[in-house]
PDB file of C-alpha atoms in Angstrom:
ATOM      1  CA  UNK F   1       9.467  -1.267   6.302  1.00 94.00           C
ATOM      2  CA  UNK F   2      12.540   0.762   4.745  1.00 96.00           C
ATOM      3  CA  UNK F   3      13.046  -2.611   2.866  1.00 97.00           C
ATOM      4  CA  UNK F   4       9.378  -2.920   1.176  1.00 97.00           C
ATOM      5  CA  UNK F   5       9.902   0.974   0.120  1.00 97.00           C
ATOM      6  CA  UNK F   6      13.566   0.376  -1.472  1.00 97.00           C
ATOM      7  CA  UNK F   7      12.282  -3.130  -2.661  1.00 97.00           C
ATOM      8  CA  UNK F   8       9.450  -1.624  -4.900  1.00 97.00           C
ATOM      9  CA  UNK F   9      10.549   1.474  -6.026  1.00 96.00           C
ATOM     10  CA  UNK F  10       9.698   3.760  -3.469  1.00 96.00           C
ATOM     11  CA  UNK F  11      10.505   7.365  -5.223  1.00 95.00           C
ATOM     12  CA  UNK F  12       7.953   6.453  -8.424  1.00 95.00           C
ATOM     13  CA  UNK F  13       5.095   5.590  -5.856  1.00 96.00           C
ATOM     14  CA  UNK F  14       2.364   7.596  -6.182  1.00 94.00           C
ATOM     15  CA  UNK F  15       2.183   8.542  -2.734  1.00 94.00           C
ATOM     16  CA  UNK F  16       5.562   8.644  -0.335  1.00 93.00           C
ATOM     17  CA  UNK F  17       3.498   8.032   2.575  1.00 95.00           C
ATOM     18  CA  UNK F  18       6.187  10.295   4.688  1.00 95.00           C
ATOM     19  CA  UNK F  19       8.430   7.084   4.140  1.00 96.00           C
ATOM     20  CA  UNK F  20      12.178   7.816   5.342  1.00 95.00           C
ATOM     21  CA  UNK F  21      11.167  11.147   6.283  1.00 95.00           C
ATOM     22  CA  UNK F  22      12.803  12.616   9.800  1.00 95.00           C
ATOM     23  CA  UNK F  23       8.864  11.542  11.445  1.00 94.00           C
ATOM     24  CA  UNK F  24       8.877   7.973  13.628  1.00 94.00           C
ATOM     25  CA  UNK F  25       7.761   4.681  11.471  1.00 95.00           C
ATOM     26  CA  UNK F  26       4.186   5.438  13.000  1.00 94.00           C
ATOM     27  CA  UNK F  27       3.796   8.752  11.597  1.00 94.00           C
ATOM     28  CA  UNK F  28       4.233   7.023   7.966  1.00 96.00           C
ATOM     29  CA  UNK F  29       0.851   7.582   6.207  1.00 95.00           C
ATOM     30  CA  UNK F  30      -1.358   9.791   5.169  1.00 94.00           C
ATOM     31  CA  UNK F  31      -4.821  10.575   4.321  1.00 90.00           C
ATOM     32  CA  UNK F  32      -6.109  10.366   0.489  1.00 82.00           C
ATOM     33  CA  UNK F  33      -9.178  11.588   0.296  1.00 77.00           C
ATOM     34  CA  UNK F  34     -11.437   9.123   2.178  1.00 76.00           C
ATOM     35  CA  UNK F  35      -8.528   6.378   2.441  1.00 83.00           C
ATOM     36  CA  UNK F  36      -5.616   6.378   5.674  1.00 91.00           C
ATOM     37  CA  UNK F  37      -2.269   4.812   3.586  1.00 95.00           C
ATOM     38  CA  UNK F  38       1.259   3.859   5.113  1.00 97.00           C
ATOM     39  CA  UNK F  39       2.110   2.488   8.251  1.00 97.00           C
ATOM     40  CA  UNK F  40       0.077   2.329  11.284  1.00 96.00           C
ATOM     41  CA  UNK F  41       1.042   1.051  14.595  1.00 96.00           C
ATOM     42  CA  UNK F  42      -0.918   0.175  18.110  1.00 88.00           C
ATOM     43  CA  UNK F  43      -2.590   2.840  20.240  1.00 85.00           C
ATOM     44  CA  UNK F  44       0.416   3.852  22.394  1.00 84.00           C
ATOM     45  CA  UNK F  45       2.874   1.914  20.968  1.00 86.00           C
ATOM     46  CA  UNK F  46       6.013   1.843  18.732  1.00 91.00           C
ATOM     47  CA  UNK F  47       4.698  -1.203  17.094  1.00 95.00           C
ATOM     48  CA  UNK F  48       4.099  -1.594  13.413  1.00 97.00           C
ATOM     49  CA  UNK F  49       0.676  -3.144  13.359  1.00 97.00           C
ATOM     50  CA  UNK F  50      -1.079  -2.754  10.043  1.00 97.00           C
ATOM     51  CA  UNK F  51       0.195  -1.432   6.631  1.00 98.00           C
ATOM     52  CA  UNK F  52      -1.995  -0.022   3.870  1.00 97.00           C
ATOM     53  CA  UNK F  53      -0.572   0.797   0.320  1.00 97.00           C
ATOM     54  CA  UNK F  54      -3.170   0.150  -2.028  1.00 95.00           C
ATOM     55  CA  UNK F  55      -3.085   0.870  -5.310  1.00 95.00           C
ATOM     56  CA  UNK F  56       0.397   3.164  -5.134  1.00 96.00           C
ATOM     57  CA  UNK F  57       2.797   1.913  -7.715  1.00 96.00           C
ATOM     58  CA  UNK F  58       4.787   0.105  -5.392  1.00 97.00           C
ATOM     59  CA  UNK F  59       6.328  -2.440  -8.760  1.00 94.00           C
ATOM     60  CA  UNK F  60       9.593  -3.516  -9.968  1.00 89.00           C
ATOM     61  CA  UNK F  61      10.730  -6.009  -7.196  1.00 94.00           C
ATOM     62  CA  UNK F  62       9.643  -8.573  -4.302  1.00 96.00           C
ATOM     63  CA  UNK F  63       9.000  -8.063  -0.676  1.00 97.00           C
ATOM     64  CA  UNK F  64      11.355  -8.367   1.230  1.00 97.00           C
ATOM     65  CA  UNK F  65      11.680 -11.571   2.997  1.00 97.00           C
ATOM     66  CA  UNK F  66      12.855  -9.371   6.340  1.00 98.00           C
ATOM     67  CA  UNK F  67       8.896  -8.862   6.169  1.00 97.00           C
ATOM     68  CA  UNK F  68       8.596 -11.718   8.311  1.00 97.00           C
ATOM     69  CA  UNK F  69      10.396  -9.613  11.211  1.00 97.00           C
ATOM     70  CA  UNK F  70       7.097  -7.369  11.499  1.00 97.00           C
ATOM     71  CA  UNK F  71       5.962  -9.885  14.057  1.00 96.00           C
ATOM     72  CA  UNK F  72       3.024  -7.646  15.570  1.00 97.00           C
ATOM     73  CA  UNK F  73       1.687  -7.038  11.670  1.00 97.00           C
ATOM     74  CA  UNK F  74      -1.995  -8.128  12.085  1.00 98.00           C
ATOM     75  CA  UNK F  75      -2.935  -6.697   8.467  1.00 98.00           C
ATOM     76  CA  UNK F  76      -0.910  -6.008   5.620  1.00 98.00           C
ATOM     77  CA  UNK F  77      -2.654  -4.468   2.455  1.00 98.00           C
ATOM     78  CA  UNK F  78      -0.717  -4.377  -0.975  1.00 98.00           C
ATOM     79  CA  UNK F  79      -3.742  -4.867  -3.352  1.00 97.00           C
ATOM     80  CA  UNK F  80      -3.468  -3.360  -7.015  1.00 97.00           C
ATOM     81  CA  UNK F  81      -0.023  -2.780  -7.801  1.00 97.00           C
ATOM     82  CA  UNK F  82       2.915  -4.706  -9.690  1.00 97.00           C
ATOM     83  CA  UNK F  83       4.606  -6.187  -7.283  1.00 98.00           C
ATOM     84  CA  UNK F  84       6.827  -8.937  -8.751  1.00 96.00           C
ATOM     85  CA  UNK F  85       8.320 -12.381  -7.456  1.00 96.00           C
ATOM     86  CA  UNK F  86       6.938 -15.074  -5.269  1.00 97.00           C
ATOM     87  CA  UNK F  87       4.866 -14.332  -2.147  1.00 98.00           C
ATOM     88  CA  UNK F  88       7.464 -14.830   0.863  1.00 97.00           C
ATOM     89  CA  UNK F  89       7.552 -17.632   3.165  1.00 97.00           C
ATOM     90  CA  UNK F  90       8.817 -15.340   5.783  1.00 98.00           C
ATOM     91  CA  UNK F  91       5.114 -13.970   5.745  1.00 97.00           C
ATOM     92  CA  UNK F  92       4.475 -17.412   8.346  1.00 96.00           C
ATOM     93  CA  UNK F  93       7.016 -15.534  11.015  1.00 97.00           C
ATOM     94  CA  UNK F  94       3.688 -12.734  11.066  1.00 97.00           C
ATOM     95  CA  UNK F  95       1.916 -14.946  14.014  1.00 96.00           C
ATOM     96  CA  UNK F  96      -0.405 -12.095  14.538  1.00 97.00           C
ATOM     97  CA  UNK F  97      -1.296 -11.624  11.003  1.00 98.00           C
ATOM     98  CA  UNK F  98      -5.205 -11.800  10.233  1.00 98.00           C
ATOM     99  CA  UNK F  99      -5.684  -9.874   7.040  1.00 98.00           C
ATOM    100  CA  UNK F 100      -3.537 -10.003   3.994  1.00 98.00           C
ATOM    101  CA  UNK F 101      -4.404  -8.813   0.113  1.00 98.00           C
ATOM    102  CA  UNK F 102      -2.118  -9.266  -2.433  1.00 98.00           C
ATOM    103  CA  UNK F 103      -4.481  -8.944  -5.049  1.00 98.00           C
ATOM    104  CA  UNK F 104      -3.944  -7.608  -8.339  1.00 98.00           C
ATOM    105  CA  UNK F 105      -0.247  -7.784  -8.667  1.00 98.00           C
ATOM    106  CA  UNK F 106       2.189  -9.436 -10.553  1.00 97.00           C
ATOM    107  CA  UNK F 107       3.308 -12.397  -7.878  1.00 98.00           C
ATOM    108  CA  UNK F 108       4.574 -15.890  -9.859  1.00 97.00           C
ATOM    109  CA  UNK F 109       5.867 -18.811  -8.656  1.00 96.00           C
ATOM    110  CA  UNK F 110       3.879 -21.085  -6.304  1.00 96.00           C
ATOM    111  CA  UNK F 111       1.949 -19.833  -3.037  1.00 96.00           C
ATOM    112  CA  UNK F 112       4.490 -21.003   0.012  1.00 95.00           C
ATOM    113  CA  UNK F 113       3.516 -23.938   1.470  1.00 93.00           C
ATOM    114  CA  UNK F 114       4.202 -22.259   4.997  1.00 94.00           C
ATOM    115  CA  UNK F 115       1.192 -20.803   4.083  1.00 92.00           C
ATOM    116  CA  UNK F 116      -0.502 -23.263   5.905  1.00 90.00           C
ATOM    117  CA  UNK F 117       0.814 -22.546   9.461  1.00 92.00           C
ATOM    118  CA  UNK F 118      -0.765 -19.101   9.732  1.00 94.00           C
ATOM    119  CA  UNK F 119      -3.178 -20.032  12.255  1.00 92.00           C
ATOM    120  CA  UNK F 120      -4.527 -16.893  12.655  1.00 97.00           C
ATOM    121  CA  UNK F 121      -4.923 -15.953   9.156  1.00 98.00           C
ATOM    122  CA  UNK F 122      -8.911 -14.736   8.451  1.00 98.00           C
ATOM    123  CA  UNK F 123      -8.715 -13.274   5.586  1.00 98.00           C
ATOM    124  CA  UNK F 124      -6.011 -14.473   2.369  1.00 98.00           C
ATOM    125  CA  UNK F 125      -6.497 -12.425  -1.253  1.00 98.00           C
ATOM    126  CA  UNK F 126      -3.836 -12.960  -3.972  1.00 98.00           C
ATOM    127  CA  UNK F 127      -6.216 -13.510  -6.743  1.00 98.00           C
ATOM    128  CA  UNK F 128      -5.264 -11.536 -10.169  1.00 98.00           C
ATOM    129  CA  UNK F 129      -1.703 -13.149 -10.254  1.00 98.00           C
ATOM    130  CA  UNK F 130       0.370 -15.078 -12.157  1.00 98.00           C
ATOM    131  CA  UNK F 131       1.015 -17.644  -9.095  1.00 98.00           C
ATOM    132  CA  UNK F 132       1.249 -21.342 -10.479  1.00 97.00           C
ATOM    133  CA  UNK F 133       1.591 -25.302  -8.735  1.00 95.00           C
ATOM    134  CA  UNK F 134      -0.491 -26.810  -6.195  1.00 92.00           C
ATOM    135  CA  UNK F 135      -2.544 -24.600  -3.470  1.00 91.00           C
ATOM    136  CA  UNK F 136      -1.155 -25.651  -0.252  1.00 88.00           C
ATOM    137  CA  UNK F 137      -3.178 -27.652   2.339  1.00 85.00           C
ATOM    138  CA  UNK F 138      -5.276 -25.037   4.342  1.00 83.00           C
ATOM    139  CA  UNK F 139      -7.167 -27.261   6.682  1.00 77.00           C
ATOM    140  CA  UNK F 140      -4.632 -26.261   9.931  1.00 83.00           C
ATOM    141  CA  UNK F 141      -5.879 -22.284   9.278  1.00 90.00           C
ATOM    142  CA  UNK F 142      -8.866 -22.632  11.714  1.00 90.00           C
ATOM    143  CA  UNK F 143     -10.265 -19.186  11.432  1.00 95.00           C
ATOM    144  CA  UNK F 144      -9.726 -18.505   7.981  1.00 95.00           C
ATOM    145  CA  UNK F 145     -13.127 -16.638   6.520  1.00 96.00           C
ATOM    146  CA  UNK F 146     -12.297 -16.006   2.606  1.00 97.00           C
ATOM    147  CA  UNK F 147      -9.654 -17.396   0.531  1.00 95.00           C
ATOM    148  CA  UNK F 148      -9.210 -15.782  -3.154  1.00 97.00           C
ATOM    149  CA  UNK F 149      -6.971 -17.234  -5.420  1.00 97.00           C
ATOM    150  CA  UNK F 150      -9.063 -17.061  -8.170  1.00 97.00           C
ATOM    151  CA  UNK F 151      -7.307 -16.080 -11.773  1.00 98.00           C
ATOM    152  CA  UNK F 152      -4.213 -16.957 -11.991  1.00 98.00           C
ATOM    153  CA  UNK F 153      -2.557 -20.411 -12.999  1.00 97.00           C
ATOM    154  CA  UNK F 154      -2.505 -22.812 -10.019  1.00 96.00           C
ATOM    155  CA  UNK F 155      -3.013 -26.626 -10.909  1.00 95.00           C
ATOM    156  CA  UNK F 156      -3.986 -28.469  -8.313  1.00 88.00           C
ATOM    157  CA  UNK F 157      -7.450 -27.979  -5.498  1.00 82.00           C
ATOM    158  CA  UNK F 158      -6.294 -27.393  -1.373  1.00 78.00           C
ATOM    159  CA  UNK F 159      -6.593 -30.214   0.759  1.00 71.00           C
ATOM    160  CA  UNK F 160      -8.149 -29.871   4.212  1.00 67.00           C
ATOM    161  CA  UNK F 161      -6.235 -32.461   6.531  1.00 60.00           C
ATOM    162  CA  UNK F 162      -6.688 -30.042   9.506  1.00 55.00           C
ATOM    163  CA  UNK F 163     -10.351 -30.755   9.723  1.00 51.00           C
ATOM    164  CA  UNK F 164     -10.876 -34.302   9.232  1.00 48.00           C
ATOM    165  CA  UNK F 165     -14.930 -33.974  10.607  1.00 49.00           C
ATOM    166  CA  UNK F 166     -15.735 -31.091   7.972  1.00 52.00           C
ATOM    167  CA  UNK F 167     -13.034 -31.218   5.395  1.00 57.00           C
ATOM    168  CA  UNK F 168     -13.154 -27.317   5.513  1.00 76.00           C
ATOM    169  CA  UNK F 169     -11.818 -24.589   8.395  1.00 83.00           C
ATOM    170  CA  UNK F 170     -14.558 -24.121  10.128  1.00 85.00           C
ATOM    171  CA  UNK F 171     -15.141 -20.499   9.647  1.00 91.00           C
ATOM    172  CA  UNK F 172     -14.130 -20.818   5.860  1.00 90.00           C
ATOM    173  CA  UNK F 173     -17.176 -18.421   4.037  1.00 93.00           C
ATOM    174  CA  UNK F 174     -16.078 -17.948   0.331  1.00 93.00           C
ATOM    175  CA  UNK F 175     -13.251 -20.102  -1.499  1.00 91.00           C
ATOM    176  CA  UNK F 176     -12.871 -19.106  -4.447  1.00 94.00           C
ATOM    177  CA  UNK F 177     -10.785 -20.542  -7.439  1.00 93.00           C
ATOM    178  CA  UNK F 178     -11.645 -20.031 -10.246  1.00 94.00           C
ATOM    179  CA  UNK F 179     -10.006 -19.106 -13.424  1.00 97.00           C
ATOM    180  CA  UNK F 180      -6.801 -21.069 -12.890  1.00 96.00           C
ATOM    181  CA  UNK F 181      -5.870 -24.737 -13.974  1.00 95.00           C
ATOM    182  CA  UNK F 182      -6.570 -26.771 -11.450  1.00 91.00           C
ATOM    183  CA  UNK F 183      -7.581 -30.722 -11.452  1.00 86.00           C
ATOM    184  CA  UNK F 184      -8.470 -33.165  -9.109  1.00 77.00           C
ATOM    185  CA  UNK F 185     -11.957 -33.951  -6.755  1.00 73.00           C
ATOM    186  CA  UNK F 186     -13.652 -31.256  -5.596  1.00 68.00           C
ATOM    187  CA  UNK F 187     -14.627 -33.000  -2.072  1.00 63.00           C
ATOM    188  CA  UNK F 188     -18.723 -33.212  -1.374  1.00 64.00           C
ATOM    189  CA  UNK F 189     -17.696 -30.854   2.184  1.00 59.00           C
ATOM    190  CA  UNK F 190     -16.390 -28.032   0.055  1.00 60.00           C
ATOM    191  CA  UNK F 191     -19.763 -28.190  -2.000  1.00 59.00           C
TER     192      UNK F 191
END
């Protein structure tokens, strides 16, 4: 956690969150006005569950691959900020991980194909980037619900070999992909 603050320019965020303060990593966050931001960990526990930072300014570099050693992260919120470099593949390591919005930032490069191994994955927003190549094959992500990765610049439409009956996760609600590049079939399933 120490790494994402350093990473993106912790001191110019608009809120510190308590971050590196003398409190434990739990009592990280804070409440603005109607919204809880920072770190938040299980009832009774030391571990780091979820982490909100919408909207805060975090910019001027990646996160951190050692991201991926937040293994009880179930939801990780970094919507609206300008956040730059590719989306890591350490994210995968987050086996726990069901929520994850990286909209509205400034990620390039192509979405990690270890994407597709997030098995519990429900919920996947990075639209409102600048991420480019192929959308990796999300068939094996059985409970996904909404996938956004509308407006940016990707080029080619997800396969679904997970799910041979369907051709879609079998939850799936709302794909959306529009505003990129993107060529190819658009199977009769996803329809």
């Amino acid at each position: 956690v120490v790494l994402l603050y350093f990473s993106t320019r912790g001191r110019r965020w608009k809120n510190q969150c308590r971050f590196l303060s003398a409190s434990p990593v739990c009592d990280w966050h804070v409440s603005v006005s109607v919204l809880e931001m920072g770190v938040f960990c299980g009832n009774g526990t030391s571990s780091v569950q979820q982490i909100f930072l919408e909207n805060n300014g975090l910019g001027g570099g990646p996160i951190p691959s050692e991201i991926g050693y937040l293994v009880t992260l179930e939801s990780l919120t970094l919507f609206d900020n300008d956040i730059l470099g590719q989306i890591p593949s350490t994210l995968s390591y987050l086996t726990n991980l069901t929520f994850l919005d990286l909209e509205r930032n400034l990620f390039s490069r192509a979405l990690p194909s270890e994407l597709s191994t997030m098995s519990n994955l429900e919920y996947f927003y990075a639209n409102s980037n600048r991420l480019t190549g192929p959308i990796p094959d999300l068939g094996f992500l059985s409970n996904l619900v909404h996938f956004f990765v509308d407006d940016n610049r990707l080029t080619s439409l997800p396969t679904f070999p997970g799910n041979v009956a369907t051709g879609i996760p079998p939850k799936m609600e709302i794909l959306r992909l529009h505003l990129n590049r993107l060529s190819g079939r658009v199977e009769d399933s996803i329809c």
